[in-house]
Amino acid sequence: MARPGMPLWAADDEIDEDFQGVDLSMAIGNYGQNGLYDEVQSRIDEAALLAVQQQMQQQAAFAQIPDQVKRFIVHFHQAVLNNNLEEITVAYESGWNRLTEKFYSKTEWPEAEIIAPLVNDDPIFLILYRELYYRHVYSRLQPNIDDRFHSYENSCELFNYLLNSDEPVALELPEQWLWDIIDEFIYQFQSYCVWRSRVKSKSDEELILLQEASSQGVWSAYSVLNVLYSLIQKSKINEFIVSQQQGKSEEEIAEIVGEYGVRPLYRMLGYFSIIGLLRVHTMLGDFTLALKVMENVELNPKAQFTRVTACLVSTYYYVGFCYIMLRRYMDAVRGYLSILNFILRMRQYHTRSYQYDQINKTADRMYALFAVCNALAPSRIDDNILSTVKEKFGEQFTKMQRGEDGISAFEELFLYSCPKFISANPPPYDDPDALAVYVDDPPMEPAQRHLGLFLSDVRAQAPVPTLRSFLKLYTSLDATKLANFLDADEEEIVQQMMVMKQASRNVSRVGGEKGLLEGSIRPTSDLDFVIDENMLHMVESTVGRRYAGWFIRSTENAQRVLDTLKSSPLPGPGKSAAVQGASGATEAPRTGGPKVAWGGVKVA
Amino acid sequence: MASESITSDWVTPSTRPELIESLVSGVDRYNPSNVSILEDYLYHQIRSQEYDCLANLAILKLYQFNPDLYNPDVVINILVKALTSSPFPDFNLCISLLDDRPQTSHLDEPDPLPQLLPTLTTLHSLLHQCRFPAFWALYQSDELQPLRDNYTVEVVGFEDSVREVAVRAVQSAFTRITSTRVSSYLNLPEGSELEEYISKFGWTLDSASGVVSIPPNVNNKIESTVVQENIQLPQLAKIIGHTAVTV
C-alpha cells in the first residue's frame, strides 16, 4: 500500500496520465490504523478482536488494489464533489470501463467498504460506487442471492436520497449515467423475477430468504413502479413537456415544474422514468397502459430528449412491440423504419462506445419484428431496410408469406425478439404444499402465454396470402370459382374474404393525434376488393413511375462534369494535335463486332 | 359510424364518468381499495349495454398485483364483454393480464374460470375469423349452457352486440349479400325479424331476389388509385440555383 510520504513514481510502473496529480497521502488521511492496533494489544476482547481481524482483512484487500484504480477513485470522487460534469463523464464513460477491462474483467471491483477510506466515507459517492459495482456484477459475473438483495437496498438508498431530501440535491451527473441507473434498475428487477421463478434450483437457505424478502416487498412490482412514478411526479416531467409543447416561456415553465423540475438531474430522471414505465408495463403484459404513460412524449428522432441514443432505441423498440400486440402493424412498421434508419446513420459515431453492442442487439430484434409486421400487413417499403432484413432473416421471411405453413417462422422470430416477459407474482414460497405443486406442474411461462396470443392473431390471418395471390390475377371473380381453385367450401371462402378485408384495415396514426393510443382505421394493402352477392371485384392501387430522383441526380452529374470541363485549362497547341489524332482514331464507329440490338420487349 | 370516432371512443368512451377517468389515467388505479369502484362500473356497463375496455383492463391489472382480490365472475364478465369488441384486440389484451394460476384460496366456491376460459377463447377465435355460423352453433349448443345461464344472460344485449360484430364485417366486405347468408351470420330467421333488424343499419332487402343491399361506406366502395410522385420545389432547388449562377 502506498505509505504516507512515498513518492508516486515509485508506486506503479504505469502512470496514468489523467490522475497523475492526485496525491494519495492526502486522500487516505488519518484512519487511525496505528493507534487502534496498540489499544487492542492491551485488551483481549473477542468482539474487538473480530473487528480488528475484519479491519486487517480490509486493509489487506486495500493493499491489493492497484494504485491506478485508487487514483481513479479519488479523482472520480473529487469530480463528483465538484459537480464537474465533464470530468465525471470522462471518468464514467472511459475511465471505469478501461479499468474494468484491465483489472476486473473476471472479478468484482473492490467492495465499497474497502475503498471507503479513499473517499472519506462519503455516503453519496459510496452509493453511486455501489451502483456501478453491482452493475458490473450483473453484467460480467453471476449475481448470487446476497448480491441481488444488496443491489436492491442500494437502489432504494439512492432513490431515497434523491426523492426524500428537503430540497433538490446538489448532485450533477451525466445523462448517460442517469439513463443507465434507471435502465439497470429495471434490468435487475426483471433478472430477479426470472431467477425467482426457478424454484427447483433453490437451496433451503435461499428459500427462507426468498420468503422473507417477498414479505418485505424486496424487488416487488409495486416498489419498482413506485420509484418510477415518484420520480415522474417529483420532477413534474409531464407538465414540463406539455408546457413546452404549448410554447410557454422559461419563467412560466420554471414555475410550473417547481424547484425539483428545473434541475436537469431530476428532469432527465423523470423522463427516463417514463420510458422505464413503458418498459415495465410491456414486460408485465399491459400494452395499453404502456402506451398510455407515453401520452405526452413526442416520438420523433429529432425531439428534445434524444441525446442518449440507447434511450431512444429502447423507446422505439417497446412502442413498436406494443403496437404489434395491439394488431397495429402499420404503426409498428413506421416506427421501426425510422429508428433503424436512424441507427444506420448514427453508427459511425458509436463504434467506440460500450453501448454499441447493446444497440446492435436491439436493432437485430427490431429487424425481426419488422419482418413479422411486413408479413402481416404487406406494403411498399424502404429497399435499404428490406435488404438487410432479407439478409438476416431471409429464410423466415419467405416462410412467413406462406400462411399456415409459416407459423413456426413467426414463432421463432417472436421468441427471438420479444421483451423478457415477467410474471407479477412470485411462486408461493410461503406455502410449502403449494410450492411442491408448483414444481411438479409449473404454470406456463409468461413468454409462452403471449406467444400463444400472438400466434392466434397470425393464424386468423393465415388464409390471406393465398387468397391475395389469386385475387391479384383477376378484376372480377366468382366466389364459387375461387372456392373450386382452392378446393374449399364456398361459404368458407366467403368468410375468409371477410377476414382478409378485416386484416387489410389497421388502426393507424395519421399524424396530429394526441397520444399513442389514438388513431383511425386505414387500409394497409394495395389490393382491395368488394363482394357483390357472389361476385368479387378487385382493384389494385399502383405507384406511378418515379423518375424525379433519377433525373435530378443525372442533371446534377452532368452539371458537375460541365463545370469541371469549363474550369480545366485548355491543352496547348502541340498536344492538341496529338489528342485530336487519338480521339479521331477512337471516334470512328465500330465496324466489327457483334451487332447491338435496341429493341423493345418481345411479346410472346 | 365514422372510423375516427371508433378509436377515440375506444380509448375514452363518451359514457365514462369522470371518477373512472381519473382512476384510469392516474396512479389511484394501483390502490387496491379502488377495485370495487371499477367492478361496480363493470356491472353498470353490463346492465346498460355500454363498454369501456381500458377501465376493465384496470381491474385485471389490480388482480395481477393483488391476487387476493381475484374474482372469477368479474373476469368472465370482462371477457364476455370483450368478445363483442372484435376485431379490436380487447380479448387478447385481457388474457395478457391474467395470471396463469390465480390464487383461489380466498374464494367461497371453486374457480369456474379454468373450464370456461378455453370455451371463451374458442368463441373469440371464431368471431375473429369471421366464422359467424360456427359461432352461433357453438354458442347455442348444450355444453355452453352454464355460460349462457350464469353469465351472458346477465349481459344486456349480448347477442345484439355480437350481431353488430358480424354487421361490421359484412358491411365492409359486401355491397350485396343474400339474405340467407345474412340470416346465418346474424342468427335471425329470415323474414320480418331479419328485415326489421337490418333496416336499423340502412340495409334494404329486395324480397323478390332475396338479396340485401348495403349502402356504400368507406370500406365497401373501392376505387383504384395511382400513387403519383409528388415532386417538391426544394428538391429541384439545387439544379435551378445552379443554372441561375452559370447564366
GROMACS .gro file of C-alpha atoms in nm, chain A residues 121-510:
model
  390
  121ASP     CA    1  -1.656   0.752   0.370
  122ASP     CA    2  -1.867   0.990   0.161
  123PRO     CA    3  -2.204   0.809   0.169
  124ILE     CA    4  -2.338   0.954  -0.154
  125PHE     CA    5  -2.032   0.861  -0.352
  126LEU     CA    6  -2.036   0.515  -0.199
  127ILE     CA    7  -2.397   0.468  -0.309
  128LEU     CA    8  -2.300   0.569  -0.662
  129TYR     CA    9  -1.995   0.346  -0.646
  130ARG     CA   10  -2.207   0.053  -0.537
  131GLU     CA   11  -2.443   0.121  -0.826
  132LEU     CA   12  -2.150   0.074  -1.063
  133TYR     CA   13  -2.018  -0.220  -0.862
  134TYR     CA   14  -2.342  -0.416  -0.885
  135ARG     CA   15  -2.396  -0.326  -1.247
  136HIS     CA   16  -2.059  -0.486  -1.315
  137VAL     CA   17  -2.156  -0.797  -1.117
  138TYR     CA   18  -2.484  -0.840  -1.305
  139SER     CA   19  -2.329  -0.796  -1.644
  140ARG     CA   20  -1.998  -0.977  -1.622
  141LEU     CA   21  -2.049  -1.222  -1.336
  142GLN     CA   22  -2.335  -1.417  -1.184
  143PRO     CA   23  -2.510  -1.234  -0.902
  144ASN     CA   24  -2.591  -1.455  -0.603
  145ILE     CA   25  -2.886  -1.405  -0.372
  146ASP     CA   26  -2.695  -1.164  -0.148
  147ASP     CA   27  -2.588  -0.955  -0.444
  148ARG     CA   28  -2.949  -0.929  -0.553
  149PHE     CA   29  -3.077  -0.819  -0.215
  150HIS     CA   30  -2.794  -0.574  -0.160
  151SER     CA   31  -2.825  -0.417  -0.501
  152TYR     CA   32  -3.195  -0.363  -0.427
  153GLU     CA   33  -3.110  -0.198  -0.096
  154ASN     CA   34  -2.856   0.022  -0.263
  155SER     CA   35  -3.101   0.131  -0.528
  156CYS     CA   36  -3.354   0.211  -0.257
  157GLU     CA   37  -3.095   0.420  -0.075
  158LEU     CA   38  -3.012   0.608  -0.390
  159PHE     CA   39  -3.373   0.684  -0.477
  160ASN     CA   40  -3.449   0.767  -0.118
  161TYR     CA   41  -3.166   1.017  -0.120
  162LEU     CA   42  -3.294   1.174  -0.440
  163LEU     CA   43  -3.663   1.180  -0.355
  164ASN     CA   44  -3.687   1.233   0.015
  165SER     CA   45  -3.449   1.521   0.065
  166ASP     CA   46  -3.581   1.855   0.186
  167GLU     CA   47  -3.461   2.028  -0.123
  168PRO     CA   48  -3.322   1.915  -0.455
  169VAL     CA   49  -2.984   1.751  -0.414
  170ALA     CA   50  -2.683   1.936  -0.542
  171LEU     CA   51  -2.558   1.639  -0.741
  172GLU     CA   52  -2.498   1.661  -1.113
  173LEU     CA   53  -2.450   1.351  -1.321
  174PRO     CA   54  -2.415   1.291  -1.695
  175GLU     CA   55  -2.738   1.198  -1.876
  176GLN     CA   56  -2.594   0.868  -1.990
  177TRP     CA   57  -2.540   0.768  -1.629
  178LEU     CA   58  -2.892   0.872  -1.530
  179TRP     CA   59  -3.037   0.660  -1.808
  180ASP     CA   60  -2.815   0.369  -1.707
  181ILE     CA   61  -2.934   0.396  -1.347
  182ILE     CA   62  -3.298   0.356  -1.448
  183ASP     CA   63  -3.222   0.100  -1.717
  184GLU     CA   64  -3.014  -0.111  -1.481
  185PHE     CA   65  -3.270  -0.087  -1.201
  186ILE     CA   66  -3.538  -0.232  -1.427
  187TYR     CA   67  -3.298  -0.490  -1.565
  188GLN     CA   68  -3.212  -0.610  -1.215
  189PHE     CA   69  -3.582  -0.630  -1.132
  190GLN     CA   70  -3.651  -0.838  -1.438
  191SER     CA   71  -3.348  -1.057  -1.369
  192TYR     CA   72  -3.472  -1.113  -1.017
  193CYS     CA   73  -3.823  -1.210  -1.133
  194VAL     CA   74  -3.682  -1.464  -1.375
  195TRP     CA   75  -3.444  -1.606  -1.116
  196ARG     CA   76  -3.715  -1.615  -0.853
  197SER     CA   77  -3.947  -1.819  -1.069
  198ARG     CA   78  -3.694  -2.102  -1.098
  199VAL     CA   79  -3.790  -2.294  -0.790
  200LYS     CA   80  -3.605  -2.621  -0.844
  201SER     CA   81  -3.254  -2.488  -0.816
  202LYS     CA   82  -3.302  -2.313  -0.485
  203SER     CA   83  -3.128  -2.427  -0.169
  204ASP     CA   84  -3.323  -2.439   0.157
  205GLU     CA   85  -3.146  -2.133   0.286
  206GLU     CA   86  -3.238  -1.944  -0.026
  207LEU     CA   87  -3.599  -2.048   0.008
  208ILE     CA   88  -3.618  -1.899   0.356
  209LEU     CA   89  -3.452  -1.580   0.243
  210LEU     CA   90  -3.690  -1.554  -0.051
  211GLN     CA   91  -3.988  -1.591   0.176
  212GLU     CA   92  -3.864  -1.312   0.399
  213ALA     CA   93  -3.784  -1.096   0.105
  214SER     CA   94  -4.125  -1.114  -0.051
  215SER     CA   95  -4.292  -1.030   0.276
  216GLN     CA   96  -4.079  -0.717   0.290
  217GLY     CA   97  -4.152  -0.623  -0.067
  218VAL     CA   98  -3.797  -0.665  -0.190
  219TRP     CA   99  -3.797  -0.630  -0.569
  220SER     CA  100  -4.174  -0.630  -0.574
  221ALA     CA  101  -4.350  -0.487  -0.877
  222TYR     CA  102  -4.519  -0.227  -0.659
  223SER     CA  103  -4.192  -0.090  -0.522
  224VAL     CA  104  -4.035  -0.067  -0.866
  225LEU     CA  105  -4.339   0.111  -1.006
  226ASN     CA  106  -4.344   0.333  -0.700
  227VAL     CA  107  -3.990   0.454  -0.767
  228LEU     CA  108  -4.066   0.532  -1.130
  229TYR     CA  109  -4.393   0.712  -1.057
  230SER     CA  110  -4.231   0.910  -0.775
  231LEU     CA  111  -3.953   1.031  -1.000
  232ILE     CA  112  -4.210   1.135  -1.258
  233GLN     CA  113  -4.420   1.317  -1.004
  234LYS     CA  114  -4.127   1.484  -0.830
  235SER     CA  115  -3.983   1.622  -1.150
  236LYS     CA  116  -4.326   1.714  -1.293
  237ILE     CA  117  -4.189   1.595  -1.623
  238ASN     CA  118  -4.530   1.559  -1.789
  239GLU     CA  119  -4.621   1.915  -1.703
  240PHE     CA  120  -4.283   2.023  -1.838
  241ILE     CA  121  -4.337   1.851  -2.172
  242VAL     CA  122  -4.690   1.983  -2.208
  243SER     CA  123  -4.593   2.341  -2.130
  244GLN     CA  124  -4.304   2.315  -2.375
  245GLN     CA  125  -4.541   2.198  -2.645
  246GLN     CA  126  -4.769   2.489  -2.562
  247GLY     CA  127  -4.474   2.721  -2.615
  248LYS     CA  128  -4.465   2.870  -2.267
  249SER     CA  129  -4.174   3.089  -2.165
  250GLU     CA  130  -3.885   2.972  -1.948
  251GLU     CA  131  -4.011   3.155  -1.639
  252GLU     CA  132  -4.359   3.013  -1.673
  253ILE     CA  133  -4.220   2.663  -1.714
  254ALA     CA  134  -3.993   2.705  -1.413
  255GLU     CA  135  -4.295   2.798  -1.205
  256ILE     CA  136  -4.499   2.506  -1.326
  257VAL     CA  137  -4.236   2.241  -1.262
  258GLY     CA  138  -4.117   2.367  -0.928
  259GLU     CA  139  -3.773   2.365  -0.770
  260TYR     CA  140  -3.709   1.996  -0.843
  261GLY     CA  141  -3.826   2.004  -1.202
  262VAL     CA  142  -3.591   2.283  -1.308
  263ARG     CA  143  -3.282   2.084  -1.216
  264PRO     CA  144  -3.157   1.879  -1.513
  265LEU     CA  145  -3.085   1.580  -1.290
  266TYR     CA  146  -3.447   1.547  -1.185
  267ARG     CA  147  -3.588   1.634  -1.522
  268MET     CA  148  -3.386   1.368  -1.701
  269LEU     CA  149  -3.459   1.110  -1.434
  270GLY     CA  150  -3.828   1.195  -1.473
  271TYR     CA  151  -3.815   1.150  -1.848
  272PHE     CA  152  -3.619   0.826  -1.825
  273SER     CA  153  -3.873   0.700  -1.572
  274ILE     CA  154  -4.150   0.744  -1.826
  275ILE     CA  155  -3.958   0.520  -2.064
  276GLY     CA  156  -3.895   0.291  -1.769
  277LEU     CA  157  -4.269   0.261  -1.711
  278LEU     CA  158  -4.322   0.187  -2.080
  279ARG     CA  159  -4.078  -0.099  -2.041
  280VAL     CA  160  -4.210  -0.240  -1.713
  281HIS     CA  161  -4.573  -0.236  -1.827
  282THR     CA  162  -4.479  -0.412  -2.150
  283MET     CA  163  -4.289  -0.678  -1.955
  284LEU     CA  164  -4.595  -0.734  -1.740
  285GLY     CA  165  -4.821  -0.768  -2.044
  286ASP     CA  166  -5.013  -0.442  -2.011
  287PHE     CA  167  -4.964  -0.295  -2.356
  288THR     CA  168  -5.232  -0.029  -2.348
  289LEU     CA  169  -5.109   0.116  -2.020
  290ALA     CA  170  -4.753   0.115  -2.155
  291LEU     CA  171  -4.862   0.335  -2.445
  292LYS     CA  172  -5.083   0.545  -2.221
  293VAL     CA  173  -4.796   0.658  -1.998
  294MET     CA  174  -4.622   0.789  -2.308
  295GLU     CA  175  -4.916   1.019  -2.371
  296ASN     CA  176  -4.724   1.343  -2.381
  297VAL     CA  177  -4.399   1.224  -2.527
  298GLU     CA  178  -4.331   1.313  -2.886
  299LEU     CA  179  -4.186   1.021  -3.075
  300ASN     CA  180  -3.951   1.187  -3.309
  301PRO     CA  181  -3.576   1.127  -3.351
  302LYS     CA  182  -3.520   1.500  -3.358
  303ALA     CA  183  -3.714   1.580  -3.042
  304GLN     CA  184  -3.564   1.722  -2.731
  305PHE     CA  185  -3.482   1.428  -2.510
  306THR     CA  186  -3.287   1.223  -2.756
  307ARG     CA  187  -2.927   1.280  -2.659
  308VAL     CA  188  -2.898   0.935  -2.507
  309THR     CA  189  -2.920   0.703  -2.807
  310ALA     CA  190  -2.978   0.391  -2.601
  311CYS     CA  191  -3.290   0.551  -2.454
  312LEU     CA  192  -3.428   0.645  -2.793
  313VAL     CA  193  -3.369   0.298  -2.937
  314SER     CA  194  -3.529   0.137  -2.634
  315THR     CA  195  -3.833   0.361  -2.661
  316TYR     CA  196  -3.899   0.278  -3.024
  317TYR     CA  197  -3.850  -0.091  -2.962
  318TYR     CA  198  -4.108  -0.110  -2.684
  319VAL     CA  199  -4.360   0.120  -2.852
  320GLY     CA  200  -4.337  -0.086  -3.171
  321PHE     CA  201  -4.384  -0.407  -2.978
  322CYS     CA  202  -4.694  -0.275  -2.802
  323TYR     CA  203  -4.838  -0.180  -3.139
  324ILE     CA  204  -4.781  -0.533  -3.264
  325MET     CA  205  -4.973  -0.680  -2.971
  326LEU     CA  206  -5.249  -0.428  -3.045
  327ARG     CA  207  -5.259  -0.551  -3.408
  328ARG     CA  208  -5.147  -0.209  -3.531
  329TYR     CA  209  -4.884  -0.338  -3.766
  330MET     CA  210  -4.857  -0.028  -3.981
  331ASP     CA  211  -4.773   0.189  -3.683
  332ALA     CA  212  -4.510  -0.060  -3.573
  333VAL     CA  213  -4.354  -0.070  -3.920
  334ARG     CA  214  -4.339   0.304  -3.941
  335GLY     CA  215  -4.165   0.333  -3.605
  336TYR     CA  216  -3.914   0.060  -3.681
  337LEU     CA  217  -3.831   0.207  -4.021
  338SER     CA  218  -3.745   0.545  -3.878
  339ILE     CA  219  -3.539   0.413  -3.587
  340LEU     CA  220  -3.350   0.159  -3.798
  341ASN     CA  221  -3.256   0.430  -4.045
  342PHE     CA  222  -3.152   0.648  -3.755
  343ILE     CA  223  -2.926   0.374  -3.615
  344LEU     CA  224  -2.763   0.323  -3.954
  345ARG     CA  225  -2.680   0.692  -3.974
  346MET     CA  226  -2.560   0.714  -3.614
  347ARG     CA  227  -2.349   0.401  -3.636
  348GLN     CA  228  -2.035   0.588  -3.724
  349TYR     CA  229  -2.048   0.789  -3.404
  350HIS     CA  230  -2.094   0.500  -3.171
  351THR     CA  231  -1.840   0.237  -3.258
  352ARG     CA  232  -1.621   0.317  -2.964
  353SER     CA  233  -1.895   0.315  -2.706
  354TYR     CA  234  -1.977   0.016  -2.492
  355GLN     CA  235  -2.343   0.062  -2.575
  356TYR     CA  236  -2.270  -0.024  -2.934
  357ASP     CA  237  -2.330  -0.395  -2.873
  358GLN     CA  238  -2.649  -0.330  -2.685
  359ILE     CA  239  -2.788  -0.102  -2.953
  360ASN     CA  240  -2.700  -0.352  -3.222
  361LYS     CA  241  -2.874  -0.634  -3.042
  362THR     CA  242  -3.190  -0.427  -3.010
  363ALA     CA  243  -3.159  -0.333  -3.375
  364ASP     CA  244  -3.147  -0.702  -3.471
  365ARG     CA  245  -3.462  -0.770  -3.273
  366MET     CA  246  -3.630  -0.479  -3.444
  367TYR     CA  247  -3.536  -0.616  -3.785
  368ALA     CA  248  -3.704  -0.942  -3.687
  369LEU     CA  249  -4.018  -0.764  -3.566
  370PHE     CA  250  -4.017  -0.558  -3.884
  371ALA     CA  251  -4.014  -0.880  -4.087
  372VAL     CA  252  -4.308  -1.011  -3.885
  373CYS     CA  253  -4.512  -0.693  -3.932
  374ASN     CA  254  -4.438  -0.690  -4.300
  375ALA     CA  255  -4.572  -1.042  -4.335
  376LEU     CA  256  -4.892  -0.947  -4.153
  377ALA     CA  257  -4.951  -0.616  -4.330
  378PRO     CA  258  -4.753  -0.605  -4.652
  379SER     CA  259  -4.693  -0.266  -4.800
  380ARG     CA  260  -4.436  -0.088  -5.007
  381ILE     CA  261  -4.126  -0.030  -4.802
  382ASP     CA  262  -3.777   0.105  -4.794
  383ASP     CA  263  -3.541  -0.104  -5.007
  384ASN     CA  264  -3.250  -0.042  -4.776
  385ILE     CA  265  -3.412  -0.190  -4.468
  386LEU     CA  266  -3.579  -0.465  -4.666
  387SER     CA  267  -3.247  -0.591  -4.799
  388THR     CA  268  -3.097  -0.601  -4.451
  389VAL     CA  269  -3.399  -0.793  -4.324
  390LYS     CA  270  -3.368  -1.046  -4.603
  391GLU     CA  271  -3.000  -1.082  -4.522
  392LYS     CA  272  -3.060  -1.158  -4.157
  393PHE     CA  273  -3.388  -1.342  -4.166
  394GLY     CA  274  -3.433  -1.440  -4.529
  395GLU     CA  275  -3.545  -1.794  -4.454
  396GLN     CA  276  -3.813  -1.694  -4.208
  397PHE     CA  277  -3.918  -1.406  -4.428
  398THR     CA  278  -4.014  -1.635  -4.715
  399LYS     CA  279  -4.174  -1.890  -4.485
  400MET     CA  280  -4.399  -1.633  -4.326
  401GLN     CA  281  -4.558  -1.548  -4.660
  402ARG     CA  282  -4.698  -1.897  -4.678
  403GLY     CA  283  -4.984  -1.868  -4.435
  404GLU     CA  284  -5.041  -2.169  -4.213
  405ASP     CA  285  -4.707  -2.331  -4.300
  406GLY     CA  286  -4.520  -2.027  -4.185
  407ILE     CA  287  -4.644  -2.035  -3.825
  408SER     CA  288  -4.318  -2.183  -3.699
  409ALA     CA  289  -4.123  -1.898  -3.854
  410PHE     CA  290  -4.350  -1.650  -3.677
  411GLU     CA  291  -4.291  -1.833  -3.352
  412GLU     CA  292  -3.916  -1.832  -3.399
  413LEU     CA  293  -3.893  -1.462  -3.471
  414PHE     CA  294  -4.137  -1.369  -3.196
  415LEU     CA  295  -3.942  -1.557  -2.930
  416TYR     CA  296  -3.617  -1.415  -3.061
  417SER     CA  297  -3.728  -1.056  -3.044
  418CYS     CA  298  -3.991  -1.028  -2.773
  419PRO     CA  299  -3.916  -0.848  -2.445
  420LYS     CA  300  -3.831  -1.060  -2.145
  421PHE     CA  301  -4.178  -1.100  -2.004
  422ILE     CA  302  -4.216  -1.149  -1.633
  423SER     CA  303  -4.497  -1.254  -1.410
  424ALA     CA  304  -4.601  -1.010  -1.141
  425ASN     CA  305  -4.625  -1.267  -0.868
  426PRO     CA  306  -4.363  -1.494  -0.720
  427PRO     CA  307  -4.405  -1.867  -0.677
  428PRO     CA  308  -4.577  -1.945  -0.348
  429TYR     CA  309  -4.263  -1.957  -0.137
  430ASP     CA  310  -4.459  -1.907   0.183
  431ASP     CA  311  -4.665  -2.222   0.133
  432PRO     CA  312  -4.457  -2.543   0.104
  433ASP     CA  313  -4.750  -2.754  -0.026
  434ALA     CA  314  -4.840  -2.506  -0.297
  435LEU     CA  315  -4.471  -2.482  -0.379
  436ALA     CA  316  -4.449  -2.857  -0.431
  437VAL     CA  317  -4.744  -2.842  -0.669
  438TYR     CA  318  -4.574  -2.554  -0.845
  439VAL     CA  319  -4.261  -2.758  -0.902
  440ASP     CA  320  -4.445  -3.066  -1.030
  441ASP     CA  321  -4.679  -2.878  -1.257
  442PRO     CA  322  -4.533  -2.538  -1.330
  443PRO     CA  323  -4.760  -2.271  -1.478
  444MET     CA  324  -4.698  -2.152  -1.829
  445GLU     CA  325  -4.415  -1.906  -1.869
  446PRO     CA  326  -4.531  -1.553  -1.950
  447ALA     CA  327  -4.344  -1.552  -2.281
  448GLN     CA  328  -4.527  -1.865  -2.392
  449ARG     CA  329  -4.861  -1.717  -2.299
  450HIS     CA  330  -4.801  -1.403  -2.503
  451LEU     CA  331  -4.664  -1.611  -2.787
  452GLY     CA  332  -4.989  -1.807  -2.788
  453LEU     CA  333  -5.196  -1.489  -2.815
  454PHE     CA  334  -4.977  -1.357  -3.094
  455LEU     CA  335  -4.997  -1.683  -3.288
  456SER     CA  336  -5.376  -1.682  -3.261
  457ASP     CA  337  -5.371  -1.344  -3.436
  458VAL     CA  338  -5.139  -1.483  -3.701
  459ARG     CA  339  -5.348  -1.792  -3.750
  460ALA     CA  340  -5.662  -1.586  -3.802
  461GLN     CA  341  -5.491  -1.425  -4.099
  462ALA     CA  342  -5.339  -1.746  -4.235
  463PRO     CA  343  -5.564  -1.777  -4.542
  464VAL     CA  344  -5.482  -1.424  -4.656
  465PRO     CA  345  -5.156  -1.469  -4.854
  466THR     CA  346  -5.304  -1.747  -5.071
  467LEU     CA  347  -5.621  -1.550  -5.134
  468ARG     CA  348  -5.424  -1.244  -5.222
  469SER     CA  349  -5.216  -1.426  -5.479
  470PHE     CA  350  -5.535  -1.543  -5.653
  471LEU     CA  351  -5.710  -1.210  -5.636
  472LYS     CA  352  -5.417  -1.031  -5.791
  473LEU     CA  353  -5.480  -1.219  -6.113
  474TYR     CA  354  -5.841  -1.107  -6.165
  475THR     CA  355  -6.051  -0.795  -6.172
  476SER     CA  356  -6.364  -0.991  -6.102
  477LEU     CA  357  -6.409  -1.347  -5.997
  478ASP     CA  358  -6.698  -1.561  -5.887
  479ALA     CA  359  -6.673  -1.687  -5.532
  480THR     CA  360  -6.770  -2.040  -5.635
  481LYS     CA  361  -6.489  -2.047  -5.889
  482LEU     CA  362  -6.239  -1.930  -5.630
  483ALA     CA  363  -6.365  -2.199  -5.396
  484ASN     CA  364  -6.302  -2.457  -5.666
  485PHE     CA  365  -5.948  -2.334  -5.719
  486LEU     CA  366  -5.875  -2.365  -5.353
  487ASP     CA  367  -6.064  -2.689  -5.313
  488ALA     CA  368  -6.275  -2.543  -5.036
  489ASP     CA  369  -6.633  -2.479  -4.948
  490GLU     CA  370  -6.777  -2.157  -5.089
  491GLU     CA  371  -6.909  -2.036  -4.758
  492GLU     CA  372  -6.566  -2.090  -4.605
  493ILE     CA  373  -6.412  -1.881  -4.879
  494VAL     CA  374  -6.658  -1.600  -4.823
  495GLN     CA  375  -6.576  -1.598  -4.454
  496GLN     CA  376  -6.207  -1.592  -4.531
  497MET     CA  377  -6.266  -1.297  -4.759
  498MET     CA  378  -6.421  -1.111  -4.470
  499VAL     CA  379  -6.113  -1.192  -4.267
  500MET     CA  380  -5.895  -1.063  -4.546
  501LYS     CA  381  -6.091  -0.741  -4.555
  502GLN     CA  382  -6.056  -0.712  -4.180
  503ALA     CA  383  -5.684  -0.777  -4.199
  504SER     CA  384  -5.637  -0.511  -4.460
  505ARG     CA  385  -5.770  -0.246  -4.226
  506ASN     CA  386  -5.545  -0.146  -3.939
  507VAL     CA  387  -5.584   0.120  -3.678
  508SER     CA  388  -5.310   0.364  -3.751
  509ARG     CA  389  -5.192   0.707  -3.657
  510VAL     CA  390  -5.207   0.961  -3.933
   0.00000   0.00000   0.00000
